[in-house]
Coordinates of C-alpha atoms in Angstrom, one line a residue:
M1 CA -8.4 -53.8 38.9
T2 CA -6.4 -50.6 37.7
R3 CA -2.7 -50.5 39.3
K4 CA -1.3 -47.0 39.0
F5 CA 1.5 -45.5 40.8
I6 CA 3.1 -41.7 40.9
V7 CA 6.7 -40.9 42.0
T8 CA 7.1 -37.2 42.5
G9 CA 10.3 -37.2 43.7
G10 CA 13.4 -39.2 43.9
M11 CA 14.2 -42.3 42.4
L12 CA 12.8 -45.7 42.5
I13 CA 15.6 -48.0 43.4
A14 CA 15.5 -52.0 43.6
V15 CA 18.2 -53.7 45.0
M16 CA 18.5 -57.2 45.6
L17 CA 21.2 -59.0 47.9
S18 CA 22.5 -62.7 47.4
V19 CA 24.3 -64.5 50.4
V20 CA 26.1 -67.4 49.9
G21 CA 26.9 -69.2 52.7
A22 CA 30.9 -70.2 53.6
A23 CA 30.0 -74.0 53.8
S24 CA 28.7 -74.0 49.9
A25 CA 30.7 -75.5 47.7
Q26 CA 28.7 -75.6 44.4
A27 CA 27.6 -72.1 42.6
T28 CA 24.1 -71.1 42.0
E29 CA 22.7 -70.3 38.4
V30 CA 21.9 -67.0 37.9
P31 CA 19.0 -66.4 35.6
P32 CA 19.7 -64.2 32.7
K33 CA 18.4 -60.5 32.8
Q34 CA 15.5 -59.9 30.3
A35 CA 17.1 -58.1 27.5
Q36 CA 15.8 -54.6 27.0
V37 CA 15.3 -53.0 23.9
E38 CA 15.1 -49.4 22.8
R39 CA 12.9 -48.5 19.9
A40 CA 13.0 -45.5 17.9
T41 CA 11.8 -42.2 19.0
L42 CA 8.1 -42.1 19.8
T43 CA 5.8 -40.0 17.6
E44 CA 2.0 -39.2 17.5
G45 CA 0.4 -42.3 15.7
T46 CA 0.3 -46.3 16.5
I47 CA 3.0 -48.6 15.9
T48 CA 2.9 -52.6 16.3
A49 CA 6.2 -54.2 17.8
F50 CA 7.2 -57.7 19.4
L51 CA 7.9 -57.8 22.9
E52 CA 11.1 -59.8 24.4
G53 CA 12.2 -58.8 27.7
T54 CA 11.3 -55.1 28.0
S55 CA 11.2 -52.0 25.2
T56 CA 11.7 -48.8 25.5
F57 CA 10.4 -45.6 23.4
P58 CA 12.1 -42.1 23.9
F59 CA 9.8 -39.1 23.1
T60 CA 10.3 -35.6 24.0
A61 CA 7.5 -33.0 25.3
E62 CA 7.2 -29.6 26.5
L63 CA 6.2 -28.2 29.9
G64 CA 2.3 -28.8 30.6
E65 CA 1.8 -30.7 27.5
V66 CA -0.7 -33.4 27.6
I67 CA -0.1 -36.9 26.2
A68 CA -2.4 -40.1 26.0
F69 CA -1.1 -43.1 25.4
S70 CA -2.5 -46.9 25.0
L71 CA -1.0 -50.1 25.0
N72 CA -2.8 -53.0 23.6
S73 CA -1.7 -57.0 23.8
S74 CA -3.9 -60.2 23.6
A75 CA -0.7 -61.8 23.8
F76 CA 0.4 -60.7 27.2
D77 CA -0.7 -58.5 30.0
P78 CA 0.8 -55.2 29.5
Y79 CA 2.2 -52.4 31.9
L80 CA 3.3 -49.1 30.9
E81 CA 5.5 -46.9 32.3
I82 CA 6.4 -43.3 31.9
H83 CA 10.4 -42.4 33.0
N84 CA 11.9 -39.0 32.7
A85 CA 15.6 -38.6 31.5
D86 CA 17.2 -39.7 34.4
G87 CA 15.4 -42.9 34.3
E88 CA 13.0 -42.0 37.0
V89 CA 9.3 -43.8 36.5
I90 CA 6.9 -40.9 36.7
V91 CA 3.7 -42.6 36.4
G92 CA 2.7 -46.0 35.3
D93 CA -0.5 -48.2 34.5
D94 CA -1.7 -51.6 34.4
D95 CA -5.5 -52.1 33.6
S96 CA -7.3 -48.7 32.9
G97 CA -7.6 -49.4 29.0
P98 CA -10.2 -52.3 27.9
S99 CA -9.4 -56.0 29.3
T100 CA -6.0 -55.7 30.8
N101 CA -4.6 -53.1 28.5
S102 CA -2.8 -49.9 29.8
L103 CA -4.0 -46.8 29.2
L104 CA -3.0 -43.1 30.8
V105 CA -2.9 -39.4 30.4
F106 CA 0.3 -37.8 30.8
T107 CA 0.8 -34.2 31.4
A108 CA 4.6 -33.4 30.9
P109 CA 6.3 -31.8 34.7
E110 CA 8.9 -29.6 32.5
N111 CA 10.5 -29.7 28.9
G112 CA 12.6 -32.3 28.2
D113 CA 13.6 -35.9 27.2
Y114 CA 11.2 -38.6 28.2
S115 CA 10.7 -42.6 27.4
V116 CA 7.8 -45.1 27.3
L117 CA 8.8 -48.5 29.0
V118 CA 6.7 -51.4 27.9
R119 CA 7.1 -54.6 29.8
P120 CA 4.8 -57.5 30.5
F121 CA 2.9 -57.7 33.9
S122 CA 4.0 -61.2 34.3
E123 CA 8.1 -61.2 33.9
G124 CA 8.9 -63.6 30.9
A125 CA 5.8 -63.1 28.9
T126 CA 6.3 -62.1 25.4
G127 CA 3.9 -61.4 22.5
E128 CA 2.9 -58.8 19.9
F129 CA 1.7 -55.2 21.0
S130 CA 0.5 -51.9 19.8
L131 CA 1.6 -48.9 21.4
S132 CA -0.3 -45.4 20.9
M133 CA 0.4 -42.0 21.6
I134 CA -1.8 -39.0 21.3
K135 CA -0.6 -35.6 21.2
T136 CA -3.2 -33.8 19.0
I137 CA -6.2 -33.3 21.5
P138 CA -8.9 -31.4 20.1
A139 CA -11.6 -29.5 22.4
V140 CA -15.2 -30.8 22.4
S141 CA -18.0 -28.5 23.7
P142 CA -21.0 -28.9 25.6
N143 CA -23.9 -29.5 23.1
E144 CA -22.0 -29.2 20.0
P145 CA -21.8 -33.1 19.3
V146 CA -18.7 -34.4 17.1
T147 CA -17.7 -37.2 15.0
V148 CA -15.0 -39.3 16.2
E149 CA -13.5 -42.3 13.8
L150 CA -12.4 -45.4 15.6
S151 CA -10.0 -47.5 13.9
G152 CA -7.9 -50.6 15.0
T153 CA -7.2 -50.1 18.7
T154 CA -6.0 -46.5 18.2
P155 CA -8.0 -44.4 20.6
V156 CA -9.2 -40.9 20.3
A157 CA -9.2 -38.2 22.9
R158 CA -11.1 -34.5 23.5
T159 CA -10.7 -32.1 25.4
L160 CA -13.7 -30.8 28.0
T161 CA -12.9 -27.3 29.5
T162 CA -15.8 -27.2 32.2
A163 CA -18.1 -24.2 32.8
D164 CA -20.7 -26.5 34.8
D165 CA -20.6 -29.0 37.9
A166 CA -21.8 -31.9 36.2
Y167 CA -22.0 -33.3 32.5
S168 CA -24.0 -36.1 30.9
I169 CA -21.6 -38.1 28.2
T170 CA -23.0 -39.8 25.5
L171 CA -21.1 -41.8 22.7
S172 CA -23.7 -43.5 19.8
G173 CA -23.6 -45.0 16.5
D174 CA -25.9 -46.4 13.4
E175 CA -24.3 -49.6 14.1
A176 CA -23.4 -51.6 17.3
F177 CA -19.4 -51.3 18.8
D178 CA -17.4 -52.2 21.4
A179 CA -15.6 -49.4 23.2
A180 CA -14.3 -48.2 26.4
L181 CA -14.8 -44.7 27.3
L182 CA -12.8 -42.8 30.4
L183 CA -13.0 -39.3 31.5
Y184 CA -9.7 -38.1 33.2
D185 CA -9.0 -35.5 35.5
S186 CA -6.3 -32.6 35.1
D187 CA -4.0 -34.6 37.2
G188 CA -4.2 -37.5 34.7
F189 CA -6.5 -39.6 37.1
I190 CA -9.7 -41.3 36.2
A191 CA -12.6 -39.6 37.2
Q192 CA -15.2 -41.9 35.3
Q193 CA -15.3 -44.7 33.1
T194 CA -17.6 -47.5 31.2
E195 CA -17.4 -50.0 28.9
S196 CA -19.5 -52.1 26.9
Y197 CA -20.1 -54.8 24.0
Q198 CA -22.2 -54.6 21.1
V199 CA -24.2 -51.3 22.0
Q200 CA -25.5 -48.7 19.7
T201 CA -25.2 -46.0 22.7
L202 CA -22.6 -45.9 25.5
Q203 CA -23.1 -43.2 28.0
L204 CA -20.8 -42.3 30.6
P205 CA -22.5 -42.0 34.0
K206 CA -23.6 -38.7 35.3
T207 CA -20.1 -37.1 36.4
M208 CA -19.7 -34.1 38.9
V209 CA -17.0 -32.5 37.9
E210 CA -14.4 -29.1 39.1
A211 CA -15.6 -25.9 36.8
D212 CA -13.0 -23.8 35.2
Q213 CA -10.7 -27.1 34.5
H214 CA -9.6 -29.5 31.8
Y215 CA -10.8 -32.9 31.6
Y216 CA -10.1 -35.6 29.0
L217 CA -12.2 -37.3 27.5
V218 CA -10.4 -41.2 25.9
I219 CA -12.2 -43.6 23.5
V220 CA -10.9 -47.0 23.2
P221 CA -11.9 -49.3 20.5
Y222 CA -11.6 -53.1 21.2
E223 CA -9.7 -54.8 18.2
G224 CA -11.0 -54.6 15.0
Q225 CA -13.5 -51.5 15.7
D226 CA -13.6 -49.7 12.4
V227 CA -16.6 -47.1 13.1
S228 CA -17.7 -43.7 13.1
L229 CA -19.6 -42.5 15.9
T230 CA -21.0 -39.5 17.4
L231 CA -19.8 -38.0 21.0
E232 CA -22.0 -35.4 22.8
V233 CA -21.6 -33.8 26.0
T234 CA -24.2 -31.9 27.8
P235 CA -24.8 -30.2 31.2
A236 CA -26.3 -32.0 33.7
H237 CA -27.6 -31.6 37.3
F238 CA -27.8 -34.2 40.1
V239 CA -31.4 -34.1 42.0
T240 CA -31.1 -33.5 45.4
L241 CA -33.8 -35.8 47.4
T242 CA -35.8 -35.0 50.0
A243 CA -38.8 -36.1 51.8
D244 CA -40.9 -35.8 48.9
P245 CA -40.3 -38.4 45.9
Q246 CA -38.4 -37.2 43.1
P247 CA -38.3 -38.9 39.7
I248 CA -35.9 -40.5 38.4
E249 CA -36.2 -41.0 34.7
F250 CA -34.0 -43.6 32.5
L251 CA -33.8 -43.6 28.9
A252 CA -33.2 -46.1 26.6
D253 CA -30.1 -47.8 27.0
Q254 CA -29.2 -46.2 30.2
Y255 CA -28.2 -48.3 33.0
E256 CA -26.7 -45.7 35.8
D257 CA -27.8 -42.5 37.5
A258 CA -26.9 -40.5 40.5
T259 CA -28.6 -38.4 43.1
I260 CA -27.7 -36.1 46.0
I261 CA -28.3 -36.5 49.6
N262 CA -27.4 -34.2 52.8
V263 CA -26.5 -35.8 56.0
T264 CA -26.0 -35.1 59.5
E265 CA -23.4 -37.1 61.5
G266 CA -25.2 -39.7 63.8
E267 CA -28.7 -39.6 62.4
R268 CA -30.5 -42.6 60.6
Y269 CA -32.2 -42.0 57.7
L270 CA -34.7 -43.9 55.7
L271 CA -34.1 -43.9 51.8
T272 CA -37.3 -45.5 49.7
V273 CA -37.5 -46.6 46.3
S274 CA -40.7 -46.8 44.2
A275 CA -42.1 -47.3 40.9
D276 CA -45.4 -47.8 39.4
F277 CA -44.8 -51.2 38.1
P278 CA -42.4 -53.9 39.5
V279 CA -38.8 -52.9 38.6
S280 CA -35.1 -54.6 39.0
V281 CA -33.0 -51.7 40.5
S282 CA -29.8 -51.3 42.9
V283 CA -29.5 -48.2 44.9
T284 CA -26.3 -47.5 46.9
V285 CA -25.2 -45.0 49.5
D286 CA -21.9 -44.6 48.0
G287 CA -20.8 -42.3 51.0
Y288 CA -17.0 -42.0 51.3
E289 CA -17.2 -38.2 52.1
I290 CA -19.5 -39.3 54.9
N291 CA -17.8 -42.9 55.9
T292 CA -21.2 -44.9 55.6
Y293 CA -22.0 -47.1 52.6
A294 CA -25.4 -48.8 52.4
S295 CA -27.2 -50.6 49.2
L296 CA -30.7 -52.0 48.5
S297 CA -31.4 -54.2 45.4
L298 CA -34.7 -55.1 44.0
S299 CA -35.7 -57.8 41.9
E300 CA -38.9 -57.4 40.1
A301 CA -40.5 -55.1 43.3
E302 CA -42.4 -52.3 43.3
G303 CA -40.4 -50.3 45.6
G304 CA -38.1 -51.0 48.8
S305 CA -36.6 -49.0 51.7
L306 CA -33.1 -49.1 53.4
I307 CA -32.0 -47.6 56.5
F308 CA -28.2 -46.4 57.2
T309 CA -26.8 -44.0 59.9
A310 CA -24.5 -41.3 58.8
G311 CA -21.0 -41.5 59.6
A312 CA -20.4 -37.8 59.1
T313 CA -21.9 -34.6 58.2
G314 CA -21.8 -33.8 54.2
T315 CA -23.0 -34.3 50.7
T316 CA -22.7 -37.9 49.0
F317 CA -23.9 -39.9 45.9
V318 CA -27.0 -42.1 46.0
R319 CA -25.9 -44.4 42.8
I320 CA -28.7 -45.9 41.0
N321 CA -28.4 -49.5 38.5
N322 CA -31.1 -49.7 36.4
N323 CA -31.7 -53.6 35.0
S324 CA -35.2 -53.6 34.5
Y325 CA -36.6 -54.7 31.0
T326 CA -39.4 -52.2 29.5
E327 CA -40.6 -52.5 25.9
D328 CA -39.0 -49.2 24.9
G329 CA -36.1 -49.1 27.5
S330 CA -36.8 -46.4 29.0
L331 CA -38.2 -46.2 32.8
I332 CA -38.7 -43.9 36.1
I333 CA -38.4 -44.4 39.5
Y334 CA -38.8 -42.4 42.4
L335 CA -36.5 -41.8 45.1
S336 CA -37.1 -40.2 48.7
I337 CA -35.1 -39.6 52.1
R338 CA -36.2 -38.8 55.5
P339 CA -34.9 -38.7 59.0
M340 CA -36.0 -41.8 60.9
E341 CA -38.1 -40.4 64.3

């Protein structure tokens, strides 16, 4: 689970009170405070160091500058914080990277001095870690594949300026690789993410975005990865389900997709899934916007249905997970939705 917090104003203050009763005649031993080590100024690239207590790395940034940070360790569960010049916590992250590693995209709120604080999530843990800072984030354009080189645990980042309202994003290579692929919005929040082991194609689930905004793609290799991959961004669209069955096609190595439904508060709906042969898929009404959640799982079946009541009027996603095996990896299923009489 990702633990992330943002402090937009004021100071984060911790106060510890120790009260000793008058009848107490013996002093209580106070454990020593963990050492805080200030390191050299952080620059773009990756550094490796040993952690005992906490470590801080100063850096400078300009107003609006976007910087990606990645913190990795196999010795302890790392936690990363960004502080301003007054020592206030601006943003922190625990597990957004692969496994229990930290990853965040930071936009500087003003010109000035900042620092990265590296600490273990569990107090007292020690060990070696690597910290990466990415200040150069080139653009990637739809329908223009680019080559990215992964090495060690150093992430690669690209900027996507959106023109359409949805995109399909694919990372592929000639040999199997292990990596995580994340899409951050302009506020530094994760819009979509996926990770996999020993695959030749890693596809981010089709994602709806806001037009005319900057999004940031971050690719994080797992330790020991040295591989050349192709990153491709393709404009996409979401099928809107109706009473007529709509075909949803899964390509080879594609395991997730999504469609859109429009519903009215209080109405009951029948969502139907069908295929031309037995399939294993799960279908979920992911209805945060309509205050509704419902799911259906098929295991080697040619179809099924679920009934749900819309908690609010609006538009939401139906997400599909494909767990089927086919000879060439492709699959077509059919989805439809209609109000119950």
